[in-house]
Amino acid sequence: MQFVKMACHPEISGLIERLLCDNEIPSATDEDDEEFLRAATPAHIVGHSLLADLRKQRIPQYVDVLESKTEEETHIESHYKCDKTHPVPLQLTNIIEKMPHVGISSALSMLTTSGQVHLDSKEHRYVSGDTSNVQEFSDPSITDFVRELFHRVASATGSSLAAHDLYHAHLLVDIIDDDGASTKVPAKNSPSKVDLGFLFHAKEHPKEFTLSSTEIPPIGANVVGGDVDPRIGTNTSVFDVDYCKRNVLWLASTNRLYVLLPQSPDFPLQLFGESPWVAHFYTVSASAFSPYIADVNYLPATPTKVSDSPSMSTASNPSHPRVVLCIFSKY
């Protein structure tokens, strides 16, 4: 098999080699599990420490800051324009400021529309999260801003806005003290502050992705869904030299995008969460930045069927891509 050798984190290189030689997902041994989980136990501590460092502009070596540049100054490797960053919408800033005082659930009700959003059957392919509570942002300026972030992440990672690649982000809440450090979730009316963030996952379904077994089946095989195999259309492989450039953070407090570099030798393995075998997919876990309260999904521009139910809302402008939130039931 021909491949491009990546610069790998030393703890991950063995997994990649086994995947390459065996054409299958490696099986964990008890010893592997114990060693990895010992390191992964303080994931939320490492995650929130990273957010605090980013707010204070202490940038670790395993983070690349995506600077704001005009289109003429930026080399674009994807089809999406990487425009200069716009300010965080005032409506979003106001909600973030109110969140410590009203609580997450009440803030979400201000952030989103009322009534369940209808998803077209084709749109389900582009959705991460629980579809029992799907909402849209309550203000068009927030929707436009988040849509722009998706486009900027696509440019930064050389990705496509597609179901096999970049289509979702995880909405994070970080409770912080006056010094900008993360702290525990405050009680109602606490004077603590809140930072909001997104963790974008690009290159989500590479050729080696599998749903049901350790063996890597052909794309379109029945065991991975046939014609709904999430890998259909992908040209991405875990052996691509830039595959590991797939996790991007955005923080409202800095209004910057941060590309995480898991191939860096000093990258903390705790950010992969509790499963050691997401490492060869370089998937930074949203649980490392908990509480994470919703999945934000970028849907393609498709006609939207109007629902007969008055509780179902539809896109105000179906000619544009939609952005919807799948909110966890606890909120």
mmCIF file of C-alpha atoms in Angstrom:
data_model
loop_
_atom_site.group_PDB
_atom_site.id
_atom_site.type_symbol
_atom_site.label_atom_id
_atom_site.label_comp_id
_atom_site.label_asym_id
_atom_site.label_seq_id
_atom_site.Cartn_x
_atom_site.Cartn_y
_atom_site.Cartn_z
ATOM 1 C CA MET A 1 0.000 0.000 0.000
ATOM 2 C CA GLN A 2 1.375 3.426 -0.973
ATOM 3 C CA PHE A 3 0.951 6.266 1.509
ATOM 4 C CA VAL A 4 2.445 9.533 2.642
ATOM 5 C CA LYS A 5 4.256 9.190 5.943
ATOM 6 C CA MET A 6 2.843 11.622 8.523
ATOM 7 C CA ALA A 7 4.640 13.323 11.361
ATOM 8 C CA CYS A 8 2.876 11.484 14.193
ATOM 9 C CA HIS A 9 2.657 11.895 17.901
ATOM 10 C CA PRO A 10 4.976 9.120 19.183
ATOM 11 C CA GLU A 11 2.150 7.418 21.119
ATOM 12 C CA ILE A 12 -0.021 7.232 17.982
ATOM 13 C CA SER A 13 2.539 6.149 15.394
ATOM 14 C CA GLY A 14 2.227 2.481 16.422
ATOM 15 C CA LEU A 15 -1.536 2.559 15.876
ATOM 16 C CA ILE A 16 -1.084 4.014 12.403
ATOM 17 C CA GLU A 17 1.497 1.381 11.466
ATOM 18 C CA ARG A 18 -0.812 -1.439 12.603
ATOM 19 C CA LEU A 19 -3.694 0.062 10.663
ATOM 20 C CA LEU A 20 -1.497 0.333 7.573
ATOM 21 C CA CYS A 21 -0.164 -3.226 7.736
ATOM 22 C CA ASP A 22 -3.371 -5.022 8.697
ATOM 23 C CA ASN A 23 -6.018 -2.882 6.938
ATOM 24 C CA GLU A 24 -8.086 -3.115 10.094
ATOM 25 C CA ILE A 25 -8.793 -1.094 13.206
ATOM 26 C CA PRO A 26 -6.416 -2.263 15.957
ATOM 27 C CA SER A 27 -7.974 -4.029 18.932
ATOM 28 C CA ALA A 28 -7.063 -2.663 22.336
ATOM 29 C CA THR A 29 -5.386 -4.857 24.894
ATOM 30 C CA ASP A 30 -6.068 -4.530 28.621
ATOM 31 C CA GLU A 31 -2.609 -3.085 29.060
ATOM 32 C CA ASP A 32 -3.209 -0.527 26.310
ATOM 33 C CA ASP A 33 -6.530 0.485 27.857
ATOM 34 C CA GLU A 34 -5.108 0.894 31.340
ATOM 35 C CA GLU A 35 -2.165 2.977 30.175
ATOM 36 C CA PHE A 36 -4.284 5.259 28.006
ATOM 37 C CA LEU A 37 -7.095 5.689 30.513
ATOM 38 C CA ARG A 38 -4.645 6.606 33.260
ATOM 39 C CA ALA A 39 -3.506 9.470 31.055
ATOM 40 C CA ALA A 40 -7.048 10.340 29.970
ATOM 41 C CA THR A 41 -8.590 10.598 33.438
ATOM 42 C CA PRO A 42 -8.104 14.387 33.844
ATOM 43 C CA ALA A 43 -9.372 15.197 30.326
ATOM 44 C CA HIS A 44 -11.660 18.015 31.457
ATOM 45 C CA ILE A 45 -8.827 19.588 33.479
ATOM 46 C CA VAL A 46 -6.512 19.593 30.456
ATOM 47 C CA GLY A 47 -9.275 20.861 28.185
ATOM 48 C CA HIS A 48 -10.309 23.768 30.360
ATOM 49 C CA SER A 49 -6.677 24.667 31.074
ATOM 50 C CA LEU A 50 -6.178 24.938 27.314
ATOM 51 C CA LEU A 51 -9.184 27.278 26.994
ATOM 52 C CA ALA A 52 -7.818 29.442 29.814
ATOM 53 C CA ASP A 53 -4.422 29.625 28.112
ATOM 54 C CA LEU A 54 -6.000 30.645 24.804
ATOM 55 C CA ARG A 55 -7.946 33.432 26.500
ATOM 56 C CA LYS A 56 -4.683 34.728 27.994
ATOM 57 C CA GLN A 57 -2.949 34.405 24.609
ATOM 58 C CA ARG A 58 -0.582 31.739 25.943
ATOM 59 C CA ILE A 59 -0.562 29.597 22.821
ATOM 60 C CA PRO A 60 0.823 26.033 23.245
ATOM 61 C CA GLN A 61 3.063 24.597 20.539
ATOM 62 C CA TYR A 62 0.310 22.148 19.572
ATOM 63 C CA VAL A 63 -2.048 25.012 18.612
ATOM 64 C CA ASP A 64 -1.954 27.042 15.409
ATOM 65 C CA VAL A 65 -3.850 30.337 15.560
ATOM 66 C CA LEU A 66 -5.783 31.044 12.378
ATOM 67 C CA GLU A 67 -5.099 34.724 11.940
ATOM 68 C CA SER A 68 -7.675 37.016 10.399
ATOM 69 C CA LYS A 69 -6.678 37.745 6.804
ATOM 70 C CA THR A 70 -8.356 39.098 3.726
ATOM 71 C CA GLU A 71 -9.022 36.761 0.826
ATOM 72 C CA GLU A 72 -6.117 38.237 -1.154
ATOM 73 C CA GLU A 73 -3.680 37.506 1.701
ATOM 74 C CA THR A 74 -4.849 33.943 2.273
ATOM 75 C CA HIS A 75 -3.869 30.873 0.277
ATOM 76 C CA ILE A 76 -7.116 28.941 0.008
ATOM 77 C CA GLU A 77 -6.930 25.189 -0.512
ATOM 78 C CA SER A 78 -10.688 24.576 -0.531
ATOM 79 C CA HIS A 79 -13.623 25.996 -2.466
ATOM 80 C CA TYR A 80 -14.712 28.227 0.426
ATOM 81 C CA LYS A 81 -13.832 31.853 0.853
ATOM 82 C CA CYS A 82 -11.819 32.710 3.985
ATOM 83 C CA ASP A 83 -12.896 36.287 4.662
ATOM 84 C CA LYS A 84 -11.799 38.598 7.411
ATOM 85 C CA THR A 85 -13.393 37.673 10.735
ATOM 86 C CA HIS A 86 -16.529 39.609 11.591
ATOM 87 C CA PRO A 87 -17.248 40.779 15.140
ATOM 88 C CA VAL A 88 -19.208 38.437 17.376
ATOM 89 C CA PRO A 89 -22.879 39.420 16.915
ATOM 90 C CA LEU A 90 -24.200 41.667 19.678
ATOM 91 C CA GLN A 91 -27.161 39.328 20.181
ATOM 92 C CA LEU A 92 -24.812 36.427 20.917
ATOM 93 C CA THR A 93 -22.649 38.517 23.243
ATOM 94 C CA ASN A 94 -25.716 39.587 25.237
ATOM 95 C CA ILE A 95 -26.845 35.979 25.696
ATOM 96 C CA ILE A 96 -23.369 34.897 26.826
ATOM 97 C CA GLU A 97 -23.318 37.685 29.422
ATOM 98 C CA LYS A 98 -26.713 36.617 30.778
ATOM 99 C CA MET A 99 -25.942 32.884 30.915
ATOM 100 C CA PRO A 100 -24.322 32.787 34.390
ATOM 101 C CA HIS A 101 -27.361 34.546 35.856
ATOM 102 C CA VAL A 102 -30.217 32.766 34.095
ATOM 103 C CA GLY A 103 -28.663 29.309 33.639
ATOM 104 C CA ILE A 104 -27.831 27.268 30.552
ATOM 105 C CA SER A 105 -31.397 26.142 29.778
ATOM 106 C CA SER A 106 -32.819 29.669 29.857
ATOM 107 C CA ALA A 107 -29.919 31.007 27.810
ATOM 108 C CA LEU A 108 -30.500 28.304 25.202
ATOM 109 C CA SER A 109 -34.139 29.346 24.938
ATOM 110 C CA MET A 110 -32.917 32.868 24.094
ATOM 111 C CA LEU A 111 -30.295 31.538 21.686
ATOM 112 C CA THR A 112 -32.686 29.341 19.691
ATOM 113 C CA THR A 113 -36.122 29.455 18.098
ATOM 114 C CA SER A 114 -39.187 27.926 19.699
ATOM 115 C CA GLY A 115 -40.641 24.848 18.019
ATOM 116 C CA GLN A 116 -39.009 21.812 16.487
ATOM 117 C CA VAL A 117 -37.210 22.322 13.158
ATOM 118 C CA HIS A 118 -38.207 19.932 10.391
ATOM 119 C CA LEU A 119 -35.372 18.016 8.748
ATOM 120 C CA ASP A 120 -35.673 16.753 5.197
ATOM 121 C CA SER A 121 -34.856 13.072 4.784
ATOM 122 C CA LYS A 122 -31.679 14.002 2.894
ATOM 123 C CA GLU A 123 -30.599 16.374 5.647
ATOM 124 C CA HIS A 124 -30.371 13.624 8.271
ATOM 125 C CA ARG A 125 -27.077 12.597 6.656
ATOM 126 C CA TYR A 126 -25.633 15.955 7.728
ATOM 127 C CA VAL A 127 -26.713 15.802 11.362
ATOM 128 C CA SER A 128 -24.663 15.032 14.442
ATOM 129 C CA GLY A 129 -26.551 14.686 17.712
ATOM 130 C CA ASP A 130 -30.032 13.920 18.967
ATOM 131 C CA THR A 131 -32.666 14.867 16.371
ATOM 132 C CA SER A 132 -35.486 14.878 18.924
ATOM 133 C CA ASN A 133 -34.726 18.516 19.786
ATOM 134 C CA VAL A 134 -33.589 20.391 16.677
ATOM 135 C CA GLN A 135 -33.593 24.187 16.748
ATOM 136 C CA GLU A 136 -32.311 27.110 14.711
ATOM 137 C CA PHE A 137 -30.555 30.191 16.055
ATOM 138 C CA SER A 138 -33.082 32.833 17.050
ATOM 139 C CA ASP A 139 -31.284 35.687 15.312
ATOM 140 C CA PRO A 140 -30.191 35.668 11.639
ATOM 141 C CA SER A 141 -26.977 37.518 12.507
ATOM 142 C CA ILE A 142 -25.879 34.575 14.690
ATOM 143 C CA THR A 143 -26.727 32.091 11.923
ATOM 144 C CA ASP A 144 -24.731 34.094 9.374
ATOM 145 C CA PHE A 145 -21.775 34.363 11.751
ATOM 146 C CA VAL A 146 -21.691 30.621 12.498
ATOM 147 C CA ARG A 147 -22.082 29.810 8.794
ATOM 148 C CA GLU A 148 -19.042 32.022 8.114
ATOM 149 C CA LEU A 149 -17.069 30.151 10.792
ATOM 150 C CA PHE A 150 -17.802 26.875 8.994
ATOM 151 C CA HIS A 151 -16.487 28.374 5.765
ATOM 152 C CA ARG A 152 -13.331 29.631 7.470
ATOM 153 C CA VAL A 153 -12.691 26.227 9.058
ATOM 154 C CA ALA A 154 -13.161 24.569 5.661
ATOM 155 C CA SER A 155 -10.504 26.893 4.222
ATOM 156 C CA ALA A 156 -8.122 26.387 7.128
ATOM 157 C CA THR A 157 -8.299 22.590 6.994
ATOM 158 C CA GLY A 158 -8.624 22.084 3.230
ATOM 159 C CA SER A 159 -12.026 20.484 3.809
ATOM 160 C CA SER A 160 -15.364 20.263 2.042
ATOM 161 C CA LEU A 161 -18.687 21.182 3.641
ATOM 162 C CA ALA A 162 -20.137 17.732 3.141
ATOM 163 C CA ALA A 163 -21.496 14.794 5.141
ATOM 164 C CA HIS A 164 -18.237 12.863 4.757
ATOM 165 C CA ASP A 165 -16.112 15.821 5.836
ATOM 166 C CA LEU A 166 -16.976 19.032 7.709
ATOM 167 C CA TYR A 167 -20.622 19.318 8.707
ATOM 168 C CA HIS A 168 -20.786 19.772 12.483
ATOM 169 C CA ALA A 169 -19.334 21.415 15.552
ATOM 170 C CA HIS A 170 -19.910 20.945 19.282
ATOM 171 C CA LEU A 171 -21.212 23.887 21.326
ATOM 172 C CA LEU A 172 -19.160 24.302 24.508
ATOM 173 C CA VAL A 173 -19.748 26.302 27.686
ATOM 174 C CA ASP A 174 -16.766 27.299 29.817
ATOM 175 C CA ILE A 175 -17.438 28.824 33.245
ATOM 176 C CA ILE A 176 -14.602 31.187 34.136
ATOM 177 C CA ASP A 177 -13.528 33.299 37.100
ATOM 178 C CA ASP A 178 -12.395 36.920 37.039
ATOM 179 C CA ASP A 179 -8.865 35.858 36.056
ATOM 180 C CA GLY A 180 -10.097 33.936 33.009
ATOM 181 C CA ALA A 181 -9.451 30.508 34.526
ATOM 182 C CA SER A 182 -12.051 27.744 34.215
ATOM 183 C CA THR A 183 -14.075 26.954 37.289
ATOM 184 C CA LYS A 184 -17.010 24.755 38.256
ATOM 185 C CA VAL A 185 -20.517 25.394 36.945
ATOM 186 C CA PRO A 186 -21.948 28.214 39.068
ATOM 187 C CA ALA A 187 -25.268 28.353 40.829
ATOM 188 C CA LYS A 188 -27.992 30.630 39.490
ATOM 189 C CA ASN A 189 -27.153 34.357 39.889
ATOM 190 C CA SER A 190 -23.451 33.542 40.420
ATOM 191 C CA PRO A 191 -21.080 36.404 39.513
ATOM 192 C CA SER A 192 -18.910 34.042 37.434
ATOM 193 C CA LYS A 193 -18.550 34.658 33.716
ATOM 194 C CA VAL A 194 -19.149 32.353 30.757
ATOM 195 C CA ASP A 195 -17.197 31.771 27.569
ATOM 196 C CA LEU A 196 -18.850 30.042 24.618
ATOM 197 C CA GLY A 197 -17.002 27.954 22.081
ATOM 198 C CA PHE A 198 -17.279 25.599 19.135
ATOM 199 C CA LEU A 199 -15.182 22.496 18.512
ATOM 200 C CA PHE A 200 -15.300 21.802 14.760
ATOM 201 C CA HIS A 201 -14.575 18.319 13.445
ATOM 202 C CA ALA A 202 -13.472 18.187 9.795
ATOM 203 C CA LYS A 203 -12.535 15.080 7.754
ATOM 204 C CA GLU A 204 -15.122 13.156 9.799
ATOM 205 C CA HIS A 205 -15.495 10.040 7.622
ATOM 206 C CA PRO A 206 -12.223 9.010 5.935
ATOM 207 C CA LYS A 207 -11.913 5.887 3.818
ATOM 208 C CA GLU A 208 -10.827 3.909 6.896
ATOM 209 C CA PHE A 209 -13.887 4.858 8.976
ATOM 210 C CA THR A 210 -15.975 1.887 10.117
ATOM 211 C CA LEU A 211 -19.229 1.628 12.064
ATOM 212 C CA SER A 212 -19.631 -1.988 13.013
ATOM 213 C CA SER A 213 -16.376 -3.939 13.189
ATOM 214 C CA THR A 214 -12.610 -3.733 13.322
ATOM 215 C CA GLU A 215 -12.375 -4.672 9.640
ATOM 216 C CA ILE A 216 -12.377 -1.806 7.121
ATOM 217 C CA PRO A 217 -15.098 -2.655 4.571
ATOM 218 C CA PRO A 218 -15.270 -1.228 1.041
ATOM 219 C CA ILE A 219 -17.106 2.082 0.667
ATOM 220 C CA GLY A 220 -20.798 1.369 0.098
ATOM 221 C CA ALA A 221 -20.690 -2.104 1.679
ATOM 222 C CA ASN A 222 -23.913 -3.255 3.358
ATOM 223 C CA VAL A 223 -22.229 -3.559 6.761
ATOM 224 C CA VAL A 224 -21.711 0.217 6.797
ATOM 225 C CA GLY A 225 -25.099 1.189 5.394
ATOM 226 C CA GLY A 226 -24.824 0.577 1.656
ATOM 227 C CA ASP A 227 -25.898 3.737 -0.166
ATOM 228 C CA VAL A 228 -25.987 5.671 3.097
ATOM 229 C CA ASP A 229 -22.401 4.784 4.029
ATOM 230 C CA PRO A 230 -21.139 8.102 5.495
ATOM 231 C CA ARG A 231 -17.862 7.680 3.560
ATOM 232 C CA ILE A 232 -19.529 7.974 0.146
ATOM 233 C CA GLY A 233 -17.870 10.862 -1.708
ATOM 234 C CA THR A 234 -14.789 11.004 0.495
ATOM 235 C CA ASN A 235 -11.278 11.309 -0.855
ATOM 236 C CA THR A 236 -9.812 11.564 2.635
ATOM 237 C CA SER A 237 -7.551 8.979 4.241
ATOM 238 C CA VAL A 238 -5.959 8.778 7.684
ATOM 239 C CA PHE A 239 -2.668 8.452 5.783
ATOM 240 C CA ASP A 240 -2.999 11.897 4.168
ATOM 241 C CA VAL A 241 -0.217 14.172 5.325
ATOM 242 C CA ASP A 242 -2.737 16.779 6.530
ATOM 243 C CA TYR A 243 -5.383 14.415 7.915
ATOM 244 C CA CYS A 244 -4.542 15.266 11.519
ATOM 245 C CA LYS A 245 -5.489 18.905 10.833
ATOM 246 C CA ARG A 246 -9.153 18.280 11.570
ATOM 247 C CA ASN A 247 -9.942 19.756 15.012
ATOM 248 C CA VAL A 248 -10.580 23.497 15.227
ATOM 249 C CA LEU A 249 -11.652 25.521 18.285
ATOM 250 C CA TRP A 250 -13.386 28.889 18.293
ATOM 251 C CA LEU A 251 -13.873 30.994 21.429
ATOM 252 C CA ALA A 252 -16.288 33.904 21.716
ATOM 253 C CA SER A 253 -13.989 35.729 24.147
ATOM 254 C CA THR A 254 -11.160 35.945 21.601
ATOM 255 C CA ASN A 255 -13.159 35.535 18.370
ATOM 256 C CA ARG A 256 -10.317 33.447 16.981
ATOM 257 C CA LEU A 257 -10.043 30.030 15.394
ATOM 258 C CA TYR A 258 -7.419 27.634 16.782
ATOM 259 C CA VAL A 259 -6.278 24.614 14.776
ATOM 260 C CA LEU A 260 -5.222 21.828 17.157
ATOM 261 C CA LEU A 261 -2.148 19.872 16.055
ATOM 262 C CA PRO A 262 -2.324 16.346 17.501
ATOM 263 C CA GLN A 263 0.771 15.294 15.538
ATOM 264 C CA SER A 264 2.812 17.578 17.796
ATOM 265 C CA PRO A 265 4.969 15.649 20.311
ATOM 266 C CA ASP A 266 3.659 17.773 23.199
ATOM 267 C CA PHE A 267 -0.020 17.306 22.330
ATOM 268 C CA PRO A 268 -1.857 16.077 25.484
ATOM 269 C CA LEU A 269 -3.417 12.672 24.780
ATOM 270 C CA GLN A 270 -6.096 13.471 27.375
ATOM 271 C CA LEU A 271 -7.865 15.575 24.742
ATOM 272 C CA PHE A 272 -8.756 12.379 22.883
ATOM 273 C CA GLY A 273 -11.093 11.496 25.769
ATOM 274 C CA GLU A 274 -11.545 8.085 27.328
ATOM 275 C CA SER A 275 -11.309 5.862 24.246
ATOM 276 C CA PRO A 276 -7.750 5.081 23.149
ATOM 277 C CA TRP A 277 -8.845 4.068 19.647
ATOM 278 C CA VAL A 278 -10.100 7.461 18.546
ATOM 279 C CA ALA A 279 -6.425 8.411 18.499
ATOM 280 C CA HIS A 280 -5.735 7.079 15.011
ATOM 281 C CA PHE A 281 -8.624 9.282 13.795
ATOM 282 C CA TYR A 282 -7.143 12.244 15.703
ATOM 283 C CA THR A 283 -10.574 13.042 17.161
ATOM 284 C CA VAL A 284 -10.380 15.590 19.960
ATOM 285 C CA SER A 285 -13.259 14.821 22.326
ATOM 286 C CA ALA A 286 -15.830 17.501 23.108
ATOM 287 C CA SER A 287 -16.157 15.926 26.562
ATOM 288 C CA ALA A 288 -12.711 17.353 27.381
ATOM 289 C CA PHE A 289 -14.373 20.786 27.306
ATOM 290 C CA SER A 290 -17.606 19.848 29.080
ATOM 291 C CA PRO A 291 -20.255 20.907 29.576
ATOM 292 C CA TYR A 292 -20.958 20.696 25.903
ATOM 293 C CA ILE A 293 -24.611 21.317 25.342
ATOM 294 C CA ALA A 294 -25.466 20.888 21.670
ATOM 295 C CA ASP A 295 -24.222 19.833 18.259
ATOM 296 C CA VAL A 296 -24.289 22.525 15.585
ATOM 297 C CA ASN A 297 -24.855 21.209 12.068
ATOM 298 C CA TYR A 298 -24.271 22.839 8.691
ATOM 299 C CA LEU A 299 -26.933 21.636 6.245
ATOM 300 C CA PRO A 300 -26.643 21.963 2.472
ATOM 301 C CA ALA A 301 -28.891 24.235 0.441
ATOM 302 C CA THR A 302 -31.861 21.999 -0.323
ATOM 303 C CA PRO A 303 -35.590 22.741 -0.627
ATOM 304 C CA THR A 304 -37.313 22.392 2.734
ATOM 305 C CA LYS A 305 -40.737 20.747 2.955
ATOM 306 C CA VAL A 306 -43.244 22.763 4.969
ATOM 307 C CA SER A 307 -44.648 20.798 7.877
ATOM 308 C CA ASP A 308 -48.395 20.586 8.576
ATOM 309 C CA SER A 309 -47.677 20.990 12.275
ATOM 310 C CA PRO A 310 -47.616 24.583 13.594
ATOM 311 C CA SER A 311 -44.869 23.553 16.024
ATOM 312 C CA MET A 312 -42.512 22.761 13.161
ATOM 313 C CA SER A 313 -40.506 25.665 11.771
ATOM 314 C CA THR A 314 -38.724 25.785 8.417
ATOM 315 C CA ALA A 315 -35.785 27.736 7.108
ATOM 316 C CA SER A 316 -36.526 31.405 6.451
ATOM 317 C CA ASN A 317 -34.447 31.222 3.272
ATOM 318 C CA PRO A 318 -34.105 27.630 2.031
ATOM 319 C CA SER A 319 -31.905 28.747 -0.887
ATOM 320 C CA HIS A 320 -29.010 29.114 1.581
ATOM 321 C CA PRO A 321 -27.344 26.441 3.691
ATOM 322 C CA ARG A 322 -28.987 26.085 7.097
ATOM 323 C CA VAL A 323 -27.387 25.881 10.497
ATOM 324 C CA VAL A 324 -29.317 23.894 13.114
ATOM 325 C CA LEU A 325 -28.638 22.828 16.692
ATOM 326 C CA CYS A 326 -29.337 19.408 18.187
ATOM 327 C CA ILE A 327 -29.687 20.163 21.903
ATOM 328 C CA PHE A 328 -29.099 17.546 24.588
ATOM 329 C CA SER A 329 -32.302 16.505 26.358
ATOM 330 C CA LYS A 330 -30.981 17.558 29.803
ATOM 331 C CA TYR A 331 -31.079 21.182 28.621
#
